[in-house]
Amino acid sequence: MTDLLYSDPDLVQFYDIENEGGVDFDYCVGFAKDAGSVLDLGCGTGQLAAALADRRSVTGVDPAPAMLDVARRRAGGQRVDWVEADARNVRLGRRFDLVILTGHAFQVFLTPEDREAVLATIAVHLAADGCFIFDTRNPVAQEWLEWTPEWSQRELSHPELGMVRAWNDFRRDPATGVVTYSTHYEIPDSGRVLSAESEIAFPTKESLAQMLDESGLVVEEWLGSWQGEPYLDTSPEIIPIGRLR
């Protein structure tokens, strides 16, 4: 894990402030209501995994120690089995009723080979009657166009640092479709700016459908948003829900 946004504690401290709750969190909490066991791949700071762990067995997997340090300390964190590992090759030797990969974590896998490896991980950990769900941004929506200093500038309320100014910027490789975006946090008074550069891919629904099929996974429903709306070509999200073939 070389992305400072997830591996540097100075930057990780802003993750929950920027990503608290949300419609994806609410949807997944409801979606998991009948699952006795959950595998959360790319669990990050563990907000969702910890919320699910009061009624079921939950395992959270993430490659970033700094993120897992936050996860272990959060309320309910002691109920989760935290595993430091890469979603492309982790093998836990058990199967789960539900496998989830949220927060657009699927997009950090930049090549088709990486994405195929993650789908293989999902397949090998799904129970015979289990279900999977994950999300990725629809490239048609071109959300990256909003990640400019002008459009992304915001203020965050940090419990110790006070009001922190934050913004993003991006560049896109037209050949690969990979977007490199930078995230900046300006610490008040000191003027110090903490920055990280991240890369994410924007696979199409058509490529995902083919990869899922080749991985032995069947999609039963495609959502276009975490409000539960059906997928349309213009939807902001691509959210497959499915099972083993």
mmCIF file of C-alpha atoms in Angstrom:
data_model
loop_
_atom_site.group_PDB
_atom_site.id
_atom_site.type_symbol
_atom_site.label_atom_id
_atom_site.label_comp_id
_atom_site.label_asym_id
_atom_site.label_seq_id
_atom_site.Cartn_x
_atom_site.Cartn_y
_atom_site.Cartn_z
ATOM 1 C CA MET A 1 0.000 0.000 0.000
ATOM 2 C CA THR A 2 1.838 3.079 -1.266
ATOM 3 C CA ASP A 3 -1.063 5.559 -1.501
ATOM 4 C CA LEU A 4 -0.398 8.066 1.278
ATOM 5 C CA LEU A 5 -4.097 8.879 1.513
ATOM 6 C CA TYR A 6 -4.585 5.475 3.150
ATOM 7 C CA SER A 7 -1.145 4.672 4.545
ATOM 8 C CA ASP A 8 -0.014 7.942 6.177
ATOM 9 C CA PRO A 9 -1.632 8.472 9.613
ATOM 10 C CA ASP A 10 -1.494 12.254 9.102
ATOM 11 C CA LEU A 11 -3.804 11.845 6.092
ATOM 12 C CA VAL A 12 -5.835 8.896 7.398
ATOM 13 C CA GLN A 13 -7.069 11.118 10.228
ATOM 14 C CA PHE A 14 -9.280 12.909 7.687
ATOM 15 C CA TYR A 15 -10.785 9.768 6.164
ATOM 16 C CA ASP A 16 -13.747 9.363 8.515
ATOM 17 C CA ILE A 17 -14.462 13.089 8.454
ATOM 18 C CA GLU A 18 -14.801 12.925 4.675
ATOM 19 C CA ASN A 19 -16.583 9.567 4.552
ATOM 20 C CA GLU A 20 -18.888 9.321 7.552
ATOM 21 C CA GLY A 21 -22.073 7.356 6.969
ATOM 22 C CA GLY A 22 -23.735 7.994 3.648
ATOM 23 C CA VAL A 23 -26.295 6.271 1.469
ATOM 24 C CA ASP A 24 -23.962 3.365 0.663
ATOM 25 C CA PHE A 25 -23.501 2.712 4.392
ATOM 26 C CA ASP A 26 -27.254 2.787 5.021
ATOM 27 C CA TYR A 27 -28.004 0.558 2.038
ATOM 28 C CA CYS A 28 -25.444 -2.067 3.043
ATOM 29 C CA VAL A 29 -26.608 -2.162 6.655
ATOM 30 C CA GLY A 30 -30.095 -2.960 5.418
ATOM 31 C CA PHE A 31 -28.840 -5.336 2.736
ATOM 32 C CA ALA A 32 -26.905 -7.390 5.303
ATOM 33 C CA LYS A 33 -29.843 -7.901 7.644
ATOM 34 C CA ASP A 34 -30.213 -11.623 6.877
ATOM 35 C CA ALA A 35 -26.497 -12.436 6.547
ATOM 36 C CA GLY A 36 -24.948 -14.465 9.344
ATOM 37 C CA SER A 37 -21.414 -13.734 8.156
ATOM 38 C CA VAL A 38 -19.901 -10.852 6.172
ATOM 39 C CA LEU A 39 -16.569 -10.342 4.440
ATOM 40 C CA ASP A 40 -15.771 -6.635 3.927
ATOM 41 C CA LEU A 41 -12.988 -6.350 1.360
ATOM 42 C CA GLY A 42 -11.223 -2.984 1.383
ATOM 43 C CA CYS A 43 -12.809 -2.236 4.751
ATOM 44 C CA GLY A 44 -10.748 0.929 5.316
ATOM 45 C CA THR A 45 -11.234 2.378 8.787
ATOM 46 C CA GLY A 46 -13.917 -0.208 9.477
ATOM 47 C CA GLN A 47 -16.976 1.977 9.891
ATOM 48 C CA LEU A 48 -19.283 -0.410 8.045
ATOM 49 C CA ALA A 49 -17.681 -3.615 9.316
ATOM 50 C CA ALA A 50 -18.010 -2.511 12.946
ATOM 51 C CA ALA A 51 -21.636 -1.468 12.424
ATOM 52 C CA LEU A 52 -22.468 -4.924 11.054
ATOM 53 C CA ALA A 53 -20.615 -6.904 13.717
ATOM 54 C CA ASP A 54 -23.103 -6.661 16.575
ATOM 55 C CA ARG A 55 -25.366 -9.364 15.101
ATOM 56 C CA ARG A 56 -23.105 -11.501 12.926
ATOM 57 C CA SER A 57 -19.574 -12.688 12.221
ATOM 58 C CA VAL A 58 -17.635 -10.009 10.303
ATOM 59 C CA THR A 59 -14.158 -10.065 8.791
ATOM 60 C CA GLY A 60 -12.626 -6.835 7.499
ATOM 61 C CA VAL A 61 -9.720 -6.977 5.036
ATOM 62 C CA ASP A 62 -7.534 -4.023 4.087
ATOM 63 C CA PRO A 63 -3.886 -3.667 2.983
ATOM 64 C CA ALA A 64 -3.230 -0.414 4.885
ATOM 65 C CA PRO A 65 -2.056 -0.744 8.510
ATOM 66 C CA ALA A 66 -2.905 2.907 9.254
ATOM 67 C CA MET A 67 -6.523 2.331 8.239
ATOM 68 C CA LEU A 68 -6.771 -0.857 10.298
ATOM 69 C CA ASP A 69 -5.303 0.933 13.327
ATOM 70 C CA VAL A 70 -8.306 3.261 13.236
ATOM 71 C CA ALA A 71 -10.650 0.324 12.653
ATOM 72 C CA ARG A 72 -9.417 -1.583 15.702
ATOM 73 C CA ARG A 73 -9.866 1.452 17.962
ATOM 74 C CA ARG A 74 -13.364 2.393 16.859
ATOM 75 C CA ALA A 75 -16.473 1.488 18.851
ATOM 76 C CA GLY A 76 -17.381 -2.097 18.030
ATOM 77 C CA GLY A 77 -13.993 -2.742 16.473
ATOM 78 C CA GLN A 78 -13.231 -5.507 18.954
ATOM 79 C CA ARG A 79 -16.045 -7.591 17.462
ATOM 80 C CA VAL A 80 -14.470 -7.699 13.973
ATOM 81 C CA ASP A 81 -11.729 -9.992 12.744
ATOM 82 C CA TRP A 82 -9.345 -7.533 11.062
ATOM 83 C CA VAL A 83 -6.982 -8.901 8.422
ATOM 84 C CA GLU A 84 -4.143 -6.940 6.803
ATOM 85 C CA ALA A 85 -4.119 -8.271 3.252
ATOM 86 C CA ASP A 86 -4.666 -7.444 -0.417
ATOM 87 C CA ALA A 87 -8.109 -8.209 -1.868
ATOM 88 C CA ARG A 88 -6.452 -9.596 -5.002
ATOM 89 C CA ASN A 89 -4.825 -12.536 -3.253
ATOM 90 C CA VAL A 90 -6.214 -12.923 0.273
ATOM 91 C CA ARG A 91 -7.476 -16.433 0.995
ATOM 92 C CA LEU A 92 -9.130 -16.949 4.364
ATOM 93 C CA GLY A 93 -10.131 -20.605 4.009
ATOM 94 C CA ARG A 94 -13.823 -19.969 4.713
ATOM 95 C CA ARG A 95 -16.958 -18.789 2.967
ATOM 96 C CA PHE A 96 -19.366 -15.979 3.839
ATOM 97 C CA ASP A 97 -23.050 -15.233 3.383
ATOM 98 C CA LEU A 98 -22.216 -11.784 2.075
ATOM 99 C CA VAL A 99 -19.109 -10.296 0.460
ATOM 100 C CA ILE A 100 -19.018 -6.508 0.091
ATOM 101 C CA LEU A 101 -16.556 -4.066 -1.465
ATOM 102 C CA THR A 102 -17.791 -0.495 -1.053
ATOM 103 C CA GLY A 103 -16.498 3.068 -1.034
ATOM 104 C CA HIS A 104 -15.436 2.657 -4.673
ATOM 105 C CA ALA A 105 -12.546 0.499 -3.445
ATOM 106 C CA PHE A 106 -12.914 -1.616 -6.601
ATOM 107 C CA GLN A 107 -11.543 1.319 -8.583
ATOM 108 C CA VAL A 108 -8.087 1.162 -7.006
ATOM 109 C CA PHE A 109 -7.476 -1.991 -9.074
ATOM 110 C CA LEU A 110 -6.114 -0.421 -12.221
ATOM 111 C CA THR A 111 -5.746 -3.273 -14.694
ATOM 112 C CA PRO A 112 -8.122 -5.963 -15.985
ATOM 113 C CA GLU A 113 -5.860 -8.550 -14.360
ATOM 114 C CA ASP A 114 -6.185 -6.810 -10.987
ATOM 115 C CA ARG A 115 -9.964 -6.670 -11.278
ATOM 116 C CA GLU A 116 -10.192 -10.308 -12.327
ATOM 117 C CA ALA A 117 -8.123 -11.256 -9.275
ATOM 118 C CA VAL A 118 -10.506 -9.392 -6.945
ATOM 119 C CA LEU A 119 -13.534 -11.053 -8.511
ATOM 120 C CA ALA A 120 -11.833 -14.424 -8.025
ATOM 121 C CA THR A 121 -11.384 -13.544 -4.341
ATOM 122 C CA ILE A 122 -15.091 -12.748 -4.074
ATOM 123 C CA ALA A 123 -16.021 -16.040 -5.746
ATOM 124 C CA VAL A 124 -13.775 -18.205 -3.578
ATOM 125 C CA HIS A 125 -15.188 -16.679 -0.373
ATOM 126 C CA LEU A 126 -18.899 -16.819 -1.245
ATOM 127 C CA ALA A 127 -21.108 -19.446 0.353
ATOM 128 C CA ALA A 128 -23.171 -21.550 -2.060
ATOM 129 C CA ASP A 129 -26.230 -19.413 -1.328
ATOM 130 C CA GLY A 130 -24.240 -16.262 -0.559
ATOM 131 C CA CYS A 131 -24.434 -12.842 -2.171
ATOM 132 C CA PHE A 132 -21.985 -10.144 -3.222
ATOM 133 C CA ILE A 133 -22.311 -6.405 -3.802
ATOM 134 C CA PHE A 134 -19.773 -3.753 -4.792
ATOM 135 C CA ASP A 135 -19.680 -0.343 -6.426
ATOM 136 C CA THR A 136 -17.687 1.549 -9.038
ATOM 137 C CA ARG A 137 -18.326 4.949 -10.577
ATOM 138 C CA ASN A 138 -19.880 4.967 -14.041
ATOM 139 C CA PRO A 139 -17.308 6.468 -16.457
ATOM 140 C CA VAL A 140 -20.145 7.949 -18.510
ATOM 141 C CA ALA A 141 -20.881 10.364 -15.637
ATOM 142 C CA GLN A 142 -17.310 11.749 -15.789
ATOM 143 C CA GLU A 143 -17.341 12.580 -12.094
ATOM 144 C CA TRP A 144 -13.641 13.425 -12.232
ATOM 145 C CA LEU A 145 -14.490 16.697 -13.969
ATOM 146 C CA GLU A 146 -15.686 17.978 -10.577
ATOM 147 C CA TRP A 147 -12.343 17.228 -8.912
ATOM 148 C CA THR A 148 -10.792 20.612 -9.570
ATOM 149 C CA PRO A 149 -9.591 23.072 -6.922
ATOM 150 C CA GLU A 150 -12.491 25.381 -7.799
ATOM 151 C CA TRP A 151 -15.280 22.794 -7.622
ATOM 152 C CA SER A 152 -13.930 20.575 -4.856
ATOM 153 C CA GLN A 153 -12.865 23.186 -2.292
ATOM 154 C CA ARG A 154 -14.440 22.479 1.091
ATOM 155 C CA GLU A 155 -13.937 23.020 4.827
ATOM 156 C CA LEU A 156 -13.716 20.132 7.270
ATOM 157 C CA SER A 157 -14.288 20.340 10.995
ATOM 158 C CA HIS A 158 -11.440 18.437 12.646
ATOM 159 C CA PRO A 159 -11.883 17.712 16.400
ATOM 160 C CA GLU A 160 -8.330 18.821 17.213
ATOM 161 C CA LEU A 161 -7.145 20.969 14.310
ATOM 162 C CA GLY A 162 -10.298 23.035 13.845
ATOM 163 C CA MET A 163 -11.451 24.034 10.376
ATOM 164 C CA VAL A 164 -9.264 22.501 7.679
ATOM 165 C CA ARG A 165 -9.447 23.621 4.058
ATOM 166 C CA ALA A 166 -9.410 20.762 1.560
ATOM 167 C CA TRP A 167 -9.457 20.469 -2.228
ATOM 168 C CA ASN A 168 -8.666 18.111 -5.097
ATOM 169 C CA ASP A 169 -7.191 18.209 -8.546
ATOM 170 C CA PHE A 170 -6.888 15.571 -11.265
ATOM 171 C CA ARG A 171 -5.435 14.468 -14.549
ATOM 172 C CA ARG A 172 -6.711 11.675 -16.778
ATOM 173 C CA ASP A 173 -4.872 9.330 -19.101
ATOM 174 C CA PRO A 174 -7.106 9.072 -22.183
ATOM 175 C CA ALA A 175 -5.380 5.876 -23.302
ATOM 176 C CA THR A 176 -6.122 3.879 -20.138
ATOM 177 C CA GLY A 177 -8.956 5.895 -18.594
ATOM 178 C CA VAL A 178 -7.036 5.946 -15.312
ATOM 179 C CA VAL A 179 -7.576 9.130 -13.303
ATOM 180 C CA THR A 180 -4.811 10.416 -11.032
ATOM 181 C CA TYR A 181 -6.259 12.743 -8.431
ATOM 182 C CA SER A 182 -4.544 14.681 -5.688
ATOM 183 C CA THR A 183 -6.040 15.450 -2.283
ATOM 184 C CA HIS A 184 -4.839 18.410 -0.215
ATOM 185 C CA TYR A 185 -5.488 19.422 3.401
ATOM 186 C CA GLU A 186 -4.292 22.835 4.602
ATOM 187 C CA ILE A 187 -3.647 22.807 8.346
ATOM 188 C CA PRO A 188 -4.867 26.044 9.970
ATOM 189 C CA ASP A 189 -2.418 28.522 11.485
ATOM 190 C CA SER A 190 0.695 26.632 10.341
ATOM 191 C CA GLY A 191 -0.157 26.862 6.641
ATOM 192 C CA ARG A 192 1.196 23.347 6.218
ATOM 193 C CA VAL A 193 -0.437 21.386 3.387
ATOM 194 C CA LEU A 194 -0.717 17.592 3.550
ATOM 195 C CA SER A 195 -1.077 16.043 0.093
ATOM 196 C CA ALA A 196 -1.494 12.644 -1.515
ATOM 197 C CA GLU A 197 -1.808 11.411 -5.068
ATOM 198 C CA SER A 198 -4.107 8.487 -5.894
ATOM 199 C CA GLU A 199 -4.919 6.491 -9.020
ATOM 200 C CA ILE A 200 -8.285 4.935 -9.855
ATOM 201 C CA ALA A 201 -9.766 3.201 -12.875
ATOM 202 C CA PHE A 202 -13.251 3.526 -14.361
ATOM 203 C CA PRO A 203 -14.212 0.159 -15.880
ATOM 204 C CA THR A 204 -17.354 0.061 -18.000
ATOM 205 C CA LYS A 205 -20.431 -1.986 -17.146
ATOM 206 C CA GLU A 206 -19.844 -4.119 -20.236
ATOM 207 C CA SER A 207 -16.306 -5.041 -19.172
ATOM 208 C CA LEU A 208 -17.490 -5.778 -15.625
ATOM 209 C CA ALA A 209 -20.292 -8.008 -16.863
ATOM 210 C CA GLN A 210 -17.843 -10.067 -18.903
ATOM 211 C CA MET A 211 -15.342 -10.357 -16.046
ATOM 212 C CA LEU A 212 -18.043 -11.358 -13.566
ATOM 213 C CA ASP A 213 -19.289 -14.060 -15.897
ATOM 214 C CA GLU A 214 -15.775 -15.398 -16.461
ATOM 215 C CA SER A 215 -15.236 -15.451 -12.671
ATOM 216 C CA GLY A 216 -18.219 -17.747 -12.142
ATOM 217 C CA LEU A 217 -20.394 -14.977 -10.702
ATOM 218 C CA VAL A 218 -23.964 -14.256 -11.764
ATOM 219 C CA VAL A 219 -25.374 -10.732 -11.504
ATOM 220 C CA GLU A 220 -29.013 -10.790 -10.456
ATOM 221 C CA GLU A 221 -29.457 -7.022 -10.318
ATOM 222 C CA TRP A 222 -27.586 -3.916 -11.482
ATOM 223 C CA LEU A 223 -28.186 -0.747 -9.471
ATOM 224 C CA GLY A 224 -27.348 2.741 -10.693
ATOM 225 C CA SER A 225 -27.231 4.402 -7.277
ATOM 226 C CA TRP A 226 -27.166 3.560 -3.588
ATOM 227 C CA GLN A 227 -30.755 4.757 -3.386
ATOM 228 C CA GLY A 228 -31.597 1.441 -5.049
ATOM 229 C CA GLU A 229 -32.472 2.810 -8.476
ATOM 230 C CA PRO A 230 -32.036 0.409 -11.424
ATOM 231 C CA TYR A 231 -28.956 0.942 -13.573
ATOM 232 C CA LEU A 232 -29.263 3.191 -16.610
ATOM 233 C CA ASP A 233 -26.533 4.145 -19.050
ATOM 234 C CA THR A 234 -26.473 7.604 -17.433
ATOM 235 C CA SER A 235 -26.429 6.378 -13.808
ATOM 236 C CA PRO A 236 -23.673 7.748 -11.552
ATOM 237 C CA GLU A 237 -22.844 4.306 -10.141
ATOM 238 C CA ILE A 238 -22.474 0.741 -11.358
ATOM 239 C CA ILE A 239 -23.492 -1.612 -8.537
ATOM 240 C CA PRO A 240 -23.737 -5.330 -9.314
ATOM 241 C CA ILE A 241 -25.543 -7.644 -6.903
ATOM 242 C CA GLY A 242 -25.217 -11.358 -7.425
ATOM 243 C CA ARG A 243 -24.147 -14.835 -6.398
ATOM 244 C CA LEU A 244 -22.117 -17.840 -7.481
ATOM 245 C CA ARG A 245 -23.166 -19.491 -10.733
#
